[in-house]
C-alpha positions as YAML, in Angstrom:
chain: A
units: angstrom
residues:
- id: 1
  name: MET
  ca: [48.63, 15.25, 11.71]
- id: 2
  name: PRO
  ca: [44.76, 16.05, 11.17]
- id: 3
  name: ARG
  ca: [45.47, 16.93, 7.45]
- id: 4
  name: PHE
  ca: [47.44, 13.74, 6.95]
- id: 5
  name: ILE
  ca: [44.72, 11.48, 8.74]
- id: 6
  name: SER
  ca: [42.14, 13.16, 6.51]
- id: 7
  name: ARG
  ca: [44.44, 12.59, 3.23]
- id: 8
  name: LEU
  ca: [44.84, 9.11, 4.42]
- id: 9
  name: THR
  ca: [41.40, 8.79, 4.90]
- id: 10
  name: ALA
  ca: [40.30, 9.81, 1.91]
- id: 11
  name: GLN
  ca: [42.96, 7.48, 0.13]
- id: 12
  name: ILE
  ca: [41.64, 4.62, 1.81]
- id: 13
  name: ILE
  ca: [37.80, 5.32, 0.42]
- id: 14
  name: PHE
  ca: [39.38, 5.49, -2.85]
- id: 15
  name: PHE
  ca: [41.20, 2.26, -2.64]
- id: 16
  name: PHE
  ca: [38.01, 0.43, -1.33]
- id: 17
  name: CYS
  ca: [35.91, 2.25, -4.14]
- id: 18
  name: PHE
  ca: [38.51, 1.20, -6.46]
- id: 19
  name: ILE
  ca: [38.41, -2.55, -5.29]
- id: 20
  name: SER
  ca: [34.54, -2.33, -5.36]
- id: 21
  name: SER
  ca: [34.42, -0.74, -8.82]
- id: 22
  name: ALA
  ca: [36.82, -2.86, -10.03]
- id: 23
  name: PRO
  ca: [36.81, -6.29, -9.30]
- id: 24
  name: THR
  ca: [38.45, -7.92, -12.43]
- id: 25
  name: ALA
  ca: [41.54, -5.92, -12.09]
- id: 26
  name: PHE
  ca: [41.84, -7.24, -8.53]
- id: 27
  name: ALA
  ca: [41.19, -10.73, -9.51]
- id: 28
  name: ASP
  ca: [43.99, -10.63, -12.06]
- id: 29
  name: LEU
  ca: [46.70, -10.04, -9.50]
- id: 30
  name: SER
  ca: [48.91, -13.36, -8.63]
- id: 31
  name: ASP
  ca: [48.00, -15.10, -5.33]
- id: 32
  name: ALA
  ca: [51.25, -13.75, -3.65]
- id: 33
  name: ASP
  ca: [50.24, -9.99, -4.53]
- id: 34
  name: LYS
  ca: [46.72, -10.71, -3.36]
- id: 35
  name: SER
  ca: [47.96, -12.00, 0.02]
- id: 36
  name: GLU
  ca: [50.13, -9.28, 0.32]
- id: 37
  name: ILE
  ca: [47.59, -6.44, 0.11]
- id: 38
  name: LYS
  ca: [45.12, -8.42, 2.44]
- id: 39
  name: SER
  ca: [48.00, -8.94, 4.90]
- id: 40
  name: ILE
  ca: [48.59, -4.92, 4.68]
- id: 41
  name: ILE
  ca: [44.80, -3.99, 4.99]
- id: 42
  name: LYS
  ca: [44.56, -6.61, 7.96]
- id: 43
  name: GLU
  ca: [47.62, -4.61, 9.63]
- id: 44
  name: PHE
  ca: [46.57, -1.17, 9.16]
- id: 45
  name: ILE
  ca: [42.81, -2.22, 10.22]
- id: 46
  name: LYS
  ca: [44.36, -3.36, 13.60]
- id: 47
  name: GLU
  ca: [46.75, -0.55, 13.93]
- id: 48
  name: ASN
  ca: [44.21, 2.02, 12.96]
- id: 49
  name: PRO
  ca: [40.86, 1.34, 14.06]
- id: 50
  name: ILE
  ca: [39.74, 5.13, 14.47]
- id: 51
  name: ILE
  ca: [40.96, 5.95, 10.97]
- id: 52
  name: ILE
  ca: [38.68, 2.63, 9.85]
- id: 53
  name: ARG
  ca: [35.92, 3.92, 11.65]
- id: 54
  name: ASP
  ca: [36.10, 7.73, 10.07]
- id: 55
  name: VAL
  ca: [36.42, 5.99, 6.87]
- id: 56
  name: LEU
  ca: [33.01, 3.96, 7.61]
- id: 57
  name: THR
  ca: [31.55, 6.79, 8.81]
- id: 58
  name: GLN
  ca: [32.42, 9.03, 5.64]
- id: 59
  name: LEU
  ca: [31.06, 6.41, 3.53]
- id: 60
  name: ALA
  ca: [27.61, 5.83, 5.05]
- id: 61
  name: THR
  ca: [27.33, 9.54, 5.21]
- id: 62
  name: THR
  ca: [27.92, 9.95, 1.20]
- id: 63
  name: GLU
  ca: [25.77, 6.79, 0.58]
- id: 64
  name: GLN
  ca: [22.79, 8.60, 2.93]
- id: 65
  name: ALA
  ca: [23.51, 11.86, 0.99]
- id: 66
  name: GLN
  ca: [23.22, 10.33, -2.62]
- id: 67
  name: ARG
  ca: [20.21, 8.55, -1.59]
- id: 68
  name: LYS
  ca: [18.76, 12.10, -0.56]
- id: 69
  name: LEU
  ca: [19.50, 13.47, -3.65]
- id: 70
  name: ALA
  ca: [17.78, 10.69, -5.53]
- id: 71
  name: ALA
  ca: [14.93, 10.77, -3.54]
- id: 72
  name: LEU
  ca: [14.78, 14.80, -4.06]
- id: 73
  name: ALA
  ca: [15.05, 14.04, -7.90]
- id: 74
  name: LEU
  ca: [12.02, 11.59, -7.82]
- id: 75
  name: VAL
  ca: [9.96, 14.79, -6.04]
- id: 76
  name: LYS
  ca: [11.27, 17.28, -8.15]
- id: 77
  name: ASN
  ca: [10.16, 15.40, -11.36]
- id: 78
  name: ASP
  ca: [6.70, 16.77, -11.31]
- id: 79
  name: ASP
  ca: [5.01, 16.52, -14.62]
- id: 80
  name: GLY
  ca: [1.34, 16.34, -14.39]
- id: 81
  name: ASP
  ca: [1.30, 17.53, -10.83]
- id: 82
  name: PRO
  ca: [-0.92, 20.01, -9.40]
- id: 83
  name: GLU
  ca: [0.62, 23.49, -9.08]
- id: 84
  name: ILE
  ca: [0.03, 26.83, -8.35]
- id: 85
  name: GLY
  ca: [1.98, 29.89, -9.33]
- id: 86
  name: PRO
  ca: [4.56, 30.64, -12.25]
- id: 87
  name: SER
  ca: [6.13, 27.55, -13.91]
- id: 88
  name: ASP
  ca: [9.48, 29.12, -14.28]
- id: 89
  name: ALA
  ca: [9.73, 30.42, -10.34]
- id: 90
  name: ALA
  ca: [12.63, 30.86, -8.59]
- id: 91
  name: ILE
  ca: [11.58, 28.80, -5.74]
- id: 92
  name: THR
  ca: [9.60, 25.80, -5.55]
- id: 93
  name: ILE
  ca: [7.51, 24.34, -2.36]
- id: 94
  name: TYR
  ca: [6.37, 20.68, -2.93]
- id: 95
  name: GLU
  ca: [3.88, 19.61, -0.44]
- id: 96
  name: PHE
  ca: [2.70, 16.19, 0.12]
- id: 97
  name: SER
  ca: [-0.87, 16.59, 0.96]
- id: 98
  name: ASP
  ca: [-4.38, 14.64, 1.66]
- id: 99
  name: TYR
  ca: [-7.49, 16.34, 1.60]
- id: 100
  name: ASN
  ca: [-8.65, 14.82, 4.80]
- id: 101
  name: CYS
  ca: [-5.61, 16.11, 6.67]
- id: 102
  name: GLY
  ca: [-6.56, 18.68, 9.49]
- id: 103
  name: TYR
  ca: [-2.98, 19.85, 9.37]
- id: 104
  name: CYS
  ca: [-2.83, 20.49, 5.74]
- id: 105
  name: LYS
  ca: [-6.05, 22.35, 6.10]
- id: 106
  name: ARG
  ca: [-4.45, 24.42, 9.14]
- id: 107
  name: ILE
  ca: [-1.23, 25.17, 6.76]
- id: 108
  name: PHE
  ca: [-3.08, 25.86, 3.84]
- id: 109
  name: ASN
  ca: [-3.81, 29.60, 4.48]
- id: 110
  name: ASP
  ca: [0.03, 30.11, 5.34]
- id: 111
  name: LEU
  ca: [0.74, 28.70, 2.20]
- id: 112
  name: GLN
  ca: [-1.44, 30.87, 0.09]
- id: 113
  name: ALA
  ca: [-0.08, 33.99, 1.79]
- id: 114
  name: VAL
  ca: [3.34, 32.98, 1.01]
- id: 115
  name: LEU
  ca: [2.11, 32.83, -2.62]
- id: 116
  name: ALA
  ca: [0.54, 36.02, -2.63]
- id: 117
  name: GLU
  ca: [3.49, 37.92, -0.92]
- id: 118
  name: GLN
  ca: [6.09, 35.96, -3.38]
- id: 119
  name: PRO
  ca: [5.24, 36.11, -6.93]
- id: 120
  name: ASP
  ca: [8.44, 34.00, -7.61]
- id: 121
  name: VAL
  ca: [7.50, 31.18, -5.65]
- id: 122
  name: ARG
  ca: [4.99, 28.18, -6.52]
- id: 123
  name: LEU
  ca: [3.39, 25.47, -4.98]
- id: 124
  name: VAL
  ca: [3.53, 21.85, -6.05]
- id: 125
  name: VAL
  ca: [1.08, 19.85, -4.54]
- id: 126
  name: LYS
  ca: [2.04, 15.83, -4.36]
- id: 127
  name: GLU
  ca: [-1.08, 14.33, -3.97]
- id: 128
  name: PHE
  ca: [-0.68, 11.90, -1.53]
- id: 129
  name: PRO
  ca: [-3.87, 10.17, -0.41]
- id: 130
  name: ILE
  ca: [-3.31, 8.09, 2.69]
- id: 131
  name: LEU
  ca: [-6.20, 8.50, 4.91]
- id: 132
  name: ALA
  ca: [-9.64, 7.52, 3.60]
- id: 133
  name: GLU
  ca: [-10.97, 6.14, 0.11]
- id: 134
  name: THR
  ca: [-12.37, 9.59, -0.21]
- id: 135
  name: SER
  ca: [-8.57, 10.84, -0.34]
- id: 136
  name: VAL
  ca: [-7.88, 8.79, -3.19]
- id: 137
  name: LEU
  ca: [-10.85, 10.29, -5.17]
- id: 138
  name: ALA
  ca: [-9.99, 14.09, -4.22]
- id: 139
  name: ALA
  ca: [-6.73, 13.36, -4.88]
- id: 140
  name: LYS
  ca: [-7.63, 11.89, -8.69]
- id: 141
  name: ALA
  ca: [-10.37, 14.77, -9.16]
- id: 142
  name: ALA
  ca: [-7.35, 17.36, -8.15]
- id: 143
  name: ILE
  ca: [-4.77, 16.12, -10.77]
- id: 144
  name: ALA
  ca: [-7.76, 16.33, -13.35]
- id: 145
  name: ALA
  ca: [-8.38, 19.41, -12.55]
- id: 146
  name: HIS
  ca: [-5.21, 20.51, -13.15]
- id: 147
  name: ARG
  ca: [-5.49, 18.94, -16.67]
- id: 148
  name: GLN
  ca: [-8.10, 21.44, -17.03]
- id: 149
  name: GLY
  ca: [-5.87, 24.29, -15.93]
- id: 150
  name: LYS
  ca: [-8.32, 25.13, -13.05]
- id: 151
  name: PHE
  ca: [-6.65, 23.46, -9.82]
- id: 152
  name: ARG
  ca: [-6.26, 26.70, -7.69]
- id: 153
  name: GLN
  ca: [-9.99, 26.73, -7.61]
- id: 154
  name: PHE
  ca: [-10.64, 23.27, -6.92]
- id: 155
  name: HIS
  ca: [-7.89, 23.12, -4.31]
- id: 156
  name: ILE
  ca: [-9.36, 26.07, -2.50]
- id: 157
  name: SER
  ca: [-12.74, 24.71, -2.44]
- id: 158
  name: MET
  ca: [-11.34, 21.40, -0.92]
- id: 159
  name: MET
  ca: [-9.18, 22.62, 1.26]
- id: 160
  name: THR
  ca: [-11.96, 25.13, 2.86]
- id: 161
  name: TRP
  ca: [-14.64, 22.66, 2.89]
- id: 162
  name: ARG
  ca: [-15.84, 21.85, 6.60]
- id: 163
  name: GLY
  ca: [-15.89, 18.36, 7.78]
- id: 164
  name: LYS
  ca: [-14.78, 15.38, 6.14]
- id: 165
  name: ILE
  ca: [-14.07, 14.88, 2.54]
- id: 166
  name: ASP
  ca: [-16.71, 13.01, 0.62]
- id: 167
  name: GLY
  ca: [-18.82, 12.88, -2.99]
- id: 168
  name: ASP
  ca: [-20.61, 16.22, -1.91]
- id: 169
  name: ALA
  ca: [-17.29, 17.81, -1.30]
- id: 170
  name: ILE
  ca: [-15.68, 17.13, -4.41]
- id: 171
  name: ASP
  ca: [-18.90, 17.89, -6.48]
- id: 172
  name: ALA
  ca: [-19.05, 21.25, -5.12]
- id: 173
  name: ALA
  ca: [-15.60, 22.05, -6.01]
- id: 174
  name: VAL
  ca: [-15.97, 20.73, -9.34]
- id: 175
  name: GLN
  ca: [-18.96, 23.05, -9.78]
- id: 176
  name: LYS
  ca: [-16.95, 26.09, -8.09]
- id: 177
  name: ALA
  ca: [-14.00, 25.54, -10.41]
- id: 178
  name: GLY
  ca: [-16.19, 25.40, -13.75]
- id: 179
  name: LEU
  ca: [-14.95, 22.06, -14.70]
- id: 180
  name: ASP
  ca: [-16.05, 19.75, -17.33]
- id: 181
  name: LYS
  ca: [-17.57, 16.98, -15.02]
- id: 182
  name: ASN
  ca: [-17.44, 14.10, -17.88]
- id: 183
  name: ARG
  ca: [-14.03, 15.00, -18.81]
- id: 184
  name: LEU
  ca: [-12.79, 15.06, -15.39]
- id: 185
  name: LEU
  ca: [-14.48, 11.60, -14.54]
- id: 186
  name: LYS
  ca: [-12.27, 10.02, -17.64]
- id: 187
  name: ASP
  ca: [-9.29, 11.88, -16.67]
- id: 188
  name: MET
  ca: [-9.08, 10.50, -13.09]
- id: 189
  name: GLU
  ca: [-9.09, 7.03, -13.92]
- id: 190
  name: ASP
  ca: [-6.91, 6.86, -17.09]
- id: 191
  name: GLU
  ca: [-3.18, 5.92, -16.87]
- id: 192
  name: LEU
  ca: [-1.47, 9.25, -16.48]
- id: 193
  name: THR
  ca: [-3.46, 10.03, -13.20]
- id: 194
  name: ALA
  ca: [-2.57, 6.64, -12.02]
- id: 195
  name: ALA
  ca: [1.17, 7.16, -12.74]
- id: 196
  name: ILE
  ca: [1.40, 10.50, -11.34]
- id: 197
  name: LEU
  ca: [0.13, 9.15, -7.88]
- id: 198
  name: SER
  ca: [2.33, 6.17, -7.90]
- id: 199
  name: LYS
  ca: [5.32, 8.50, -8.74]
- id: 200
  name: THR
  ca: [4.36, 10.38, -5.41]
- id: 201
  name: ARG
  ca: [4.04, 7.37, -3.62]
- id: 202
  name: ALA
  ca: [7.59, 6.25, -4.76]
- id: 203
  name: ALA
  ca: [9.00, 9.75, -3.85]
- id: 204
  name: ALA
  ca: [7.46, 9.41, -0.38]
- id: 205
  name: ALA
  ca: [8.98, 6.00, 0.20]
- id: 206
  name: ALA
  ca: [12.30, 7.41, -1.01]
- id: 207
  name: LEU
  ca: [12.39, 10.29, 1.62]
- id: 208
  name: GLU
  ca: [10.46, 8.03, 4.20]
- id: 209
  name: VAL
  ca: [7.32, 10.52, 4.15]
- id: 210
  name: ARG
  ca: [4.64, 8.46, 6.17]
- id: 211
  name: GLY
  ca: [2.22, 11.51, 6.99]
- id: 212
  name: THR
  ca: [0.60, 14.70, 6.11]
- id: 213
  name: PRO
  ca: [1.57, 17.35, 5.24]
- id: 214
  name: ALA
  ca: [5.20, 17.19, 4.04]
- id: 215
  name: LEU
  ca: [6.98, 20.23, 2.61]
- id: 216
  name: ILE
  ca: [10.19, 20.41, 0.71]
- id: 217
  name: ILE
  ca: [11.85, 23.67, 0.17]
- id: 218
  name: GLY
  ca: [15.12, 23.51, -1.67]
- id: 219
  name: GLU
  ca: [16.77, 20.36, 0.03]
- id: 220
  name: THR
  ca: [14.95, 20.91, 3.30]
- id: 221
  name: ILE
  ca: [12.16, 18.04, 3.99]
- id: 222
  name: ILE
  ca: [9.59, 19.56, 6.65]
- id: 223
  name: PRO
  ca: [7.69, 16.97, 8.22]
- id: 224
  name: GLY
  ca: [4.13, 18.33, 9.55]
- id: 225
  name: ALA
  ca: [2.97, 21.92, 9.45]
- id: 226
  name: ILE
  ca: [5.03, 24.88, 10.35]
- id: 227
  name: SER
  ca: [4.33, 28.54, 10.39]
- id: 228
  name: LYS
  ca: [4.31, 30.91, 7.52]
- id: 229
  name: ASN
  ca: [7.29, 33.01, 8.99]
- id: 230
  name: GLU
  ca: [9.03, 29.39, 9.07]
- id: 231
  name: ILE
  ca: [8.04, 29.09, 5.82]
- id: 232
  name: LEU
  ca: [9.60, 32.38, 4.29]
- id: 233
  name: ASP
  ca: [12.72, 31.65, 6.35]
- id: 234
  name: LEU
  ca: [13.47, 28.49, 4.30]
- id: 235
  name: ILE
  ca: [12.63, 30.29, 1.42]
- id: 236
  name: ASN
  ca: [15.36, 32.97, 2.05]
- id: 237
  name: GLN
  ca: [17.60, 30.46, 2.91]
- id: 238
  name: THR
  ca: [16.66, 28.72, -0.35]
- id: 239
  name: ARG
  ca: [17.40, 31.90, -2.26]
- id: 240
  name: ALA
  ca: [20.53, 32.64, -0.42]
- id: 241
  name: ALA
  ca: [22.11, 29.36, -1.41]
- id: 242
  name: LYS
  ca: [21.28, 29.81, -5.19]
- id: 243
  name: ASN
  ca: [23.36, 33.24, -5.08]
...
């Protein structure tokens, strides 16, 4: 009986999908045929409320899964995003981050340790400045530093800065990373940098990410800071899922 119900549920889903995707075909039916189909559906719903509930649940689950996949695709469209690690890494960690975020600084050392221990893992930082105006400046500078190939040292300097991020913190990070400041200032305000930040905001909205840090490893979304061991566990799970 359960297998029959499962088959029937699938058929009902198919029927509703067919009707919704091919409205013209339904419109071409005669009035008598339309009336008969509507009567059959009403009678079935009346006699099988549990099956209908299951159908609606499955449809909702499918739609939710599709929305999640679409949102993850936005995140993984990482052209121009600052990164640390090999571009052909087997595993990528995506981090929504703000340089004024204390929890981002707390997880920083664990992420760096993971990268040191796992040479085939890379970190893509999705610059998500939400805490202060200086966060926006820092995010733009980070993206511009990446374009000069010197993001890692800039990122380390910013994450190890004591206190709130300000102009002095950014200037110190620029100097330590050996960045061309004139080029940096120009790149910070160009359309590409604005587009990268806009893309990250869209991805955060799609995933309902409202704070930092937020990590994505494989298809797992983790709001908030987690431990090094938890990060490694998720990496191992992602490896296993690929094999």
